[in-house]
PDB file of C-alpha atoms in Angstrom:
ATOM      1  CA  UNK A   1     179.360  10.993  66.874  1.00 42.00           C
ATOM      2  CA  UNK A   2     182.020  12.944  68.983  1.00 43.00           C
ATOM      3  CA  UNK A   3     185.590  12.929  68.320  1.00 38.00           C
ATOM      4  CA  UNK A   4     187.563  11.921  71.441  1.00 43.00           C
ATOM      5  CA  UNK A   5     188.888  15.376  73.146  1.00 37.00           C
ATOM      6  CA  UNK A   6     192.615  14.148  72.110  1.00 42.00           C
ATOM      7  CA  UNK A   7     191.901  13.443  68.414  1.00 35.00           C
ATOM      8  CA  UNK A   8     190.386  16.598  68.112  1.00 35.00           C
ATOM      9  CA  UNK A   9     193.225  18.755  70.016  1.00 41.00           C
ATOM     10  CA  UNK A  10     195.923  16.982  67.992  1.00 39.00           C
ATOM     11  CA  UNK A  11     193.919  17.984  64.178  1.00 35.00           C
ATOM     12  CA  UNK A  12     193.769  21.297  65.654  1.00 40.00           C
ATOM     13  CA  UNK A  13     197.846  21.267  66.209  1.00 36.00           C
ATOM     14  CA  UNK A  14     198.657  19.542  63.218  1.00 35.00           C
ATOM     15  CA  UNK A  15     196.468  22.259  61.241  1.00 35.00           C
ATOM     16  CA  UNK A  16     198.233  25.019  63.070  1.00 36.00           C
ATOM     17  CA  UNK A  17     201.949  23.511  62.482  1.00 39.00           C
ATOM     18  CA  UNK A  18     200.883  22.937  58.394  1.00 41.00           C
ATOM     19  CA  UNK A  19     199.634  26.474  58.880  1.00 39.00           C
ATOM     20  CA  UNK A  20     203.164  27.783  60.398  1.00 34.00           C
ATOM     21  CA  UNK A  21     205.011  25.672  58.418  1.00 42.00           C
ATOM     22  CA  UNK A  22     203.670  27.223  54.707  1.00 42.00           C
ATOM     23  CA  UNK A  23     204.139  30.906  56.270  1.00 44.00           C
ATOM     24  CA  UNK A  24     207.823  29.922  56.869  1.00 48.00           C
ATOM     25  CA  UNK A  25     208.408  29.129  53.224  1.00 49.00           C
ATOM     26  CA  UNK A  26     210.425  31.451  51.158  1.00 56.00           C
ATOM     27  CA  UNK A  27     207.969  33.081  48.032  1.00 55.00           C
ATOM     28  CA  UNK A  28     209.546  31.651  45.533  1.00 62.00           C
ATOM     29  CA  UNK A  29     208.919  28.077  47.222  1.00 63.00           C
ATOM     30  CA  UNK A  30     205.333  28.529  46.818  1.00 72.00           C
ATOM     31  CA  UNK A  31     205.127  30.125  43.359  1.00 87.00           C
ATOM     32  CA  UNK A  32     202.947  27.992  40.771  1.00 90.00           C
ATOM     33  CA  UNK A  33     204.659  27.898  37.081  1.00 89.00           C
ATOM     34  CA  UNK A  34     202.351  26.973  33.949  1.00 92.00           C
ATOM     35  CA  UNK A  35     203.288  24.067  32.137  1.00 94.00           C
ATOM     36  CA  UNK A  36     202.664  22.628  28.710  1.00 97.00           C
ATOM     37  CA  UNK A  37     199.088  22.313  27.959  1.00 96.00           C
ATOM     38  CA  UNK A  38     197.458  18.438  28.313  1.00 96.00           C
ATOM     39  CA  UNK A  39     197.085  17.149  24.594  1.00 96.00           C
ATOM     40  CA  UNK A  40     193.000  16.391  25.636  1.00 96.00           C
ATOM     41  CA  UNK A  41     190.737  19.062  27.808  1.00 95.00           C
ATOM     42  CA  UNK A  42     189.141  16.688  30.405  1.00 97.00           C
ATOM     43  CA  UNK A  43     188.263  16.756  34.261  1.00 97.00           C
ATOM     44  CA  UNK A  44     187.668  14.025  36.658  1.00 96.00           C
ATOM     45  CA  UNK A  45     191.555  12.659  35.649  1.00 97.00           C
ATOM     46  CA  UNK A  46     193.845  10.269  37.784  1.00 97.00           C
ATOM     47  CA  UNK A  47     197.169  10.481  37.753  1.00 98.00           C
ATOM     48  CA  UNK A  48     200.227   8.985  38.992  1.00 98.00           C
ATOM     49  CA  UNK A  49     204.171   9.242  39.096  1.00 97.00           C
ATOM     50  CA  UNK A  50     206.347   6.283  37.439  1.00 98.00           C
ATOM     51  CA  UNK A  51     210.189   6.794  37.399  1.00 97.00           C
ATOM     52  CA  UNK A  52     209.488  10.723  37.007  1.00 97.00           C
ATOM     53  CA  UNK A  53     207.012  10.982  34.452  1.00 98.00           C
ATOM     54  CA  UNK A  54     203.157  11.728  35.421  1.00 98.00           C
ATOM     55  CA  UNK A  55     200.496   9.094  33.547  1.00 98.00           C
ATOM     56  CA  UNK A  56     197.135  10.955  33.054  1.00 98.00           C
ATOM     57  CA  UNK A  57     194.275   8.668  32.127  1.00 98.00           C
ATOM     58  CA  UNK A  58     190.624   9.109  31.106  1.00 98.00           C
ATOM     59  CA  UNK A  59     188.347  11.574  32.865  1.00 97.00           C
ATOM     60  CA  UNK A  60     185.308  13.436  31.622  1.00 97.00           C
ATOM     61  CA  UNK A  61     185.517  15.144  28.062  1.00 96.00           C
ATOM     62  CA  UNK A  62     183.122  16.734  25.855  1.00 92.00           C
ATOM     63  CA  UNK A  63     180.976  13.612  24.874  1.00 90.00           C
ATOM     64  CA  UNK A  64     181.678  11.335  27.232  1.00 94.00           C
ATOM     65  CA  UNK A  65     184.185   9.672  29.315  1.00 96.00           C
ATOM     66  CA  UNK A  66     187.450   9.770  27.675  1.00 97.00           C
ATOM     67  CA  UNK A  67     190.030   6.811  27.079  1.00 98.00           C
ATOM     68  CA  UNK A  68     192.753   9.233  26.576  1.00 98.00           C
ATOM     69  CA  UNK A  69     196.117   8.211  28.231  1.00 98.00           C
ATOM     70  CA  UNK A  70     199.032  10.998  28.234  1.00 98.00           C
ATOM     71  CA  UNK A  71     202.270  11.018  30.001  1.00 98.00           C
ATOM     72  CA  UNK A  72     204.330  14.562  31.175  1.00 98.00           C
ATOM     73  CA  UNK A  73     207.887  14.988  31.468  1.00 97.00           C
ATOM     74  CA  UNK A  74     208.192  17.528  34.103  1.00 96.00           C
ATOM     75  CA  UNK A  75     212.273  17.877  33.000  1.00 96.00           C
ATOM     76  CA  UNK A  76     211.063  18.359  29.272  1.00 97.00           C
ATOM     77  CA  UNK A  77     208.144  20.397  30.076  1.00 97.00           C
ATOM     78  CA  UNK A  78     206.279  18.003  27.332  1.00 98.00           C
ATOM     79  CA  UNK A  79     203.463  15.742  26.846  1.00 98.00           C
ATOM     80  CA  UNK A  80     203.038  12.815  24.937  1.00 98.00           C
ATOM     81  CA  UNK A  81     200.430  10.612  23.352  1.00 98.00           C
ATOM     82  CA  UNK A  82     200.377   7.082  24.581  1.00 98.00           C
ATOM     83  CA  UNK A  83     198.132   3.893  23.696  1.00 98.00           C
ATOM     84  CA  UNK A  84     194.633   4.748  24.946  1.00 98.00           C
ATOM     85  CA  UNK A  85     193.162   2.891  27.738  1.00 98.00           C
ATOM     86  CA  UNK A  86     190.693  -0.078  26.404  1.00 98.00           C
ATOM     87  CA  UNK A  87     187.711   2.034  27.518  1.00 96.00           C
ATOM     88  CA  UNK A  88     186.783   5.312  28.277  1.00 97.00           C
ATOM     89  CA  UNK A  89     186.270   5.781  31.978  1.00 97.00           C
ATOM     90  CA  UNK A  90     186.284   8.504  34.456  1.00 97.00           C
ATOM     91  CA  UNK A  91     186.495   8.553  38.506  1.00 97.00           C
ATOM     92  CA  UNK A  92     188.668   5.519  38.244  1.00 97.00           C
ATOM     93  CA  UNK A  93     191.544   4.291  40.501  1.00 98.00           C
ATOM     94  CA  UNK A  94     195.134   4.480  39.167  1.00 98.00           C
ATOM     95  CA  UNK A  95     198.524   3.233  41.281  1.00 98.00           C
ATOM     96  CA  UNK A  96     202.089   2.165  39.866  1.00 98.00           C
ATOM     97  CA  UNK A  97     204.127  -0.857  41.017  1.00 97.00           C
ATOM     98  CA  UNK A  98     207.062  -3.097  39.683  1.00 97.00           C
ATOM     99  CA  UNK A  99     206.990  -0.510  36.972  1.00 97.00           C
ATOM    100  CA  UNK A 100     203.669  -0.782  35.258  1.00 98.00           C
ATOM    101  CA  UNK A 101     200.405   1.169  35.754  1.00 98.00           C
ATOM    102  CA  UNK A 102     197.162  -0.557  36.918  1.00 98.00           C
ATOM    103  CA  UNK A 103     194.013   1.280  36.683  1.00 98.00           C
ATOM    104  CA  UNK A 104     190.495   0.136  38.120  1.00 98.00           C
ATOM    105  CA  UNK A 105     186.741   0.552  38.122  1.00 97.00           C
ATOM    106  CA  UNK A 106     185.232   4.100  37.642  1.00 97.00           C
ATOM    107  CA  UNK A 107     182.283   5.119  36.058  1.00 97.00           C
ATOM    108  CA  UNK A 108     181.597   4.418  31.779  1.00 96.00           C
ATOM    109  CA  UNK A 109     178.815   7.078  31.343  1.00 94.00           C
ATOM    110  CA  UNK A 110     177.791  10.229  32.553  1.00 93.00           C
ATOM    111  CA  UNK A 111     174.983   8.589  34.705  1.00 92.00           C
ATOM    112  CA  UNK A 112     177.493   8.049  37.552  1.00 90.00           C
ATOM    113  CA  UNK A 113     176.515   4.314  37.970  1.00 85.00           C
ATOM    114  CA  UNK A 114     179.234   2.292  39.264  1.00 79.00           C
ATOM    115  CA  UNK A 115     179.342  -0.925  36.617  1.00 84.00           C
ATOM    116  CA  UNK A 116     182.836  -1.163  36.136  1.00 94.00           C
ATOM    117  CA  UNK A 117     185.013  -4.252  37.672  1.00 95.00           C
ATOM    118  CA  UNK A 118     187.801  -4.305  35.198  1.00 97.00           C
ATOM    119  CA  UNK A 119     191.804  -3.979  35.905  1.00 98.00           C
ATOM    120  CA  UNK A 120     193.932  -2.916  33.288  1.00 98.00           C
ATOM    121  CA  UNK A 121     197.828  -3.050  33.287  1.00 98.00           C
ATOM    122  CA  UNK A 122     199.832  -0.520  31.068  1.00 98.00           C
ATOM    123  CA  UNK A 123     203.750  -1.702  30.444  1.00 98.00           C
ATOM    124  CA  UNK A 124     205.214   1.549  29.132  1.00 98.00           C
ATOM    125  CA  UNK A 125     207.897  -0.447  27.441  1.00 98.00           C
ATOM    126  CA  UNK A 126     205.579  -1.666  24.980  1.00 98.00           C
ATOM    127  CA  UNK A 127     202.865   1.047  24.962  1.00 98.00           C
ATOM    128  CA  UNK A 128     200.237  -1.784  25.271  1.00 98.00           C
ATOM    129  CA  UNK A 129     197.430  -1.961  27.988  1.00 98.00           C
ATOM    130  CA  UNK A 130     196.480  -5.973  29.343  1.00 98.00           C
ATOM    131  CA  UNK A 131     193.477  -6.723  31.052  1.00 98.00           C
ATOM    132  CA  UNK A 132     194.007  -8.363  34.583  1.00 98.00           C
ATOM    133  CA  UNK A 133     191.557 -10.106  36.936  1.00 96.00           C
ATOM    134  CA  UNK A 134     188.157  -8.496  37.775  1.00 97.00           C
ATOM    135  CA  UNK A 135     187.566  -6.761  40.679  1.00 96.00           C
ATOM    136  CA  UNK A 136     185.363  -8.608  43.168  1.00 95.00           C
ATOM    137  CA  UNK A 137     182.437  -5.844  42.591  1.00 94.00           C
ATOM    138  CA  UNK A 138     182.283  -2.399  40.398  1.00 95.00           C
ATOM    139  CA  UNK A 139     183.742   0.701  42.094  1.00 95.00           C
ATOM    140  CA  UNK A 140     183.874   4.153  41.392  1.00 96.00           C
ATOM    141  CA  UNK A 141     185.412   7.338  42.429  1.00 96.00           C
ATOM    142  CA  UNK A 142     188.004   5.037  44.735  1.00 96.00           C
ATOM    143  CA  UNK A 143     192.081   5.558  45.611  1.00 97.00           C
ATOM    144  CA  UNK A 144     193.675   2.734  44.721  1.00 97.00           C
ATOM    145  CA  UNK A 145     198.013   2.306  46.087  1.00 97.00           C
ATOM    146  CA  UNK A 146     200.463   0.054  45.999  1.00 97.00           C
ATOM    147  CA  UNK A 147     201.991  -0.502  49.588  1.00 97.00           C
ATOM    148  CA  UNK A 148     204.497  -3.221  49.898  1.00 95.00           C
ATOM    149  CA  UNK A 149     204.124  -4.410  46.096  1.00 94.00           C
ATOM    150  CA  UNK A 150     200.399  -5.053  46.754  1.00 96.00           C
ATOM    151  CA  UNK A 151     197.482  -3.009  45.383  1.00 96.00           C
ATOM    152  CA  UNK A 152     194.660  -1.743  47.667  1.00 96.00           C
ATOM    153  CA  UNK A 153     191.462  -0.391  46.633  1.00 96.00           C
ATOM    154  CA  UNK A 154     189.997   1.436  48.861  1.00 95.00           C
ATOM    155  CA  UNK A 155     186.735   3.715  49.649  1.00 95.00           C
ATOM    156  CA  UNK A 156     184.452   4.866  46.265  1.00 94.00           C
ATOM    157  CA  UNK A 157     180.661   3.517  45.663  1.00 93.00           C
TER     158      UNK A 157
END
């Protein structure tokens, strides 16, 4: 399938302007600093931003998928520990909204089969996670947002 002529000529600009834009930056703008290390080595994480603090959750780990749930302070430069999710999962969807943390689907094993409908709900004013309704069908490896006070799922297997 062939872009239209237009679409194509305005990726190209947009590419070049992102291009022109990062050479105009001062050095320091675009320096990367090391922070504190994660409490638990894992890959595959989400992650998302609630009134300044990052949530990590699950992910791949040594073994298996992980139900590790961590939270930075980027001000602090810390980590902390926080109730793990109910399962271990990795390639899942995470979003915030009305200041809670939902996280959806992904994958239980290593097998990469998509089996997992649940929605979970973490209040960090109690530390406690609370299962919410199932997903219509299992989905892995998705985005999930909040637009508007609504969640969207969207894309994955």
């Amino acid at each position: 399938m062939r872009l239209p002529v237009i679409l194509v000529d305005w990726c190209r600009a947009l590419v070049i302007a992102g291009a022109l834009a990062a050479s105009a930056m001062p050095a320091a703008a675009a320096d990367w600093i090391t922070g504190a290390a994660m409490p638990t080595a894992r890959s595959e994480i989400v992650a998302v931003n609630l009134d300044g603090t990052i949530y990590v959750a699950g992910g791949i780990a040594p073994g298996g998928a992980a139900a590790a749930f961590e939270a930075y302070d980027p001000r602090a430069n810390t980590w902390r520990e926080l109730a793990p999710l109910p399962m271990g999962v990795h390639h899942m969807g995470m979003a915030a909204a009305a200041g809670k943390i939902y996280v959806s689907g992904g994958y239980r094993t290593l097998e990469f089969r998509a089996d997992v409908r649940t929605l979970w709900e973490y209040d960090p004013g109690t530390d406690a996670w609370q299962r919410k309704a199932l997903m219509p069908q299992p989905r892995a490896a998705h985005k999930m947002v909040n637009v508007g006070g609504k969640l969207y799922v969207v894309g994955g297997v």
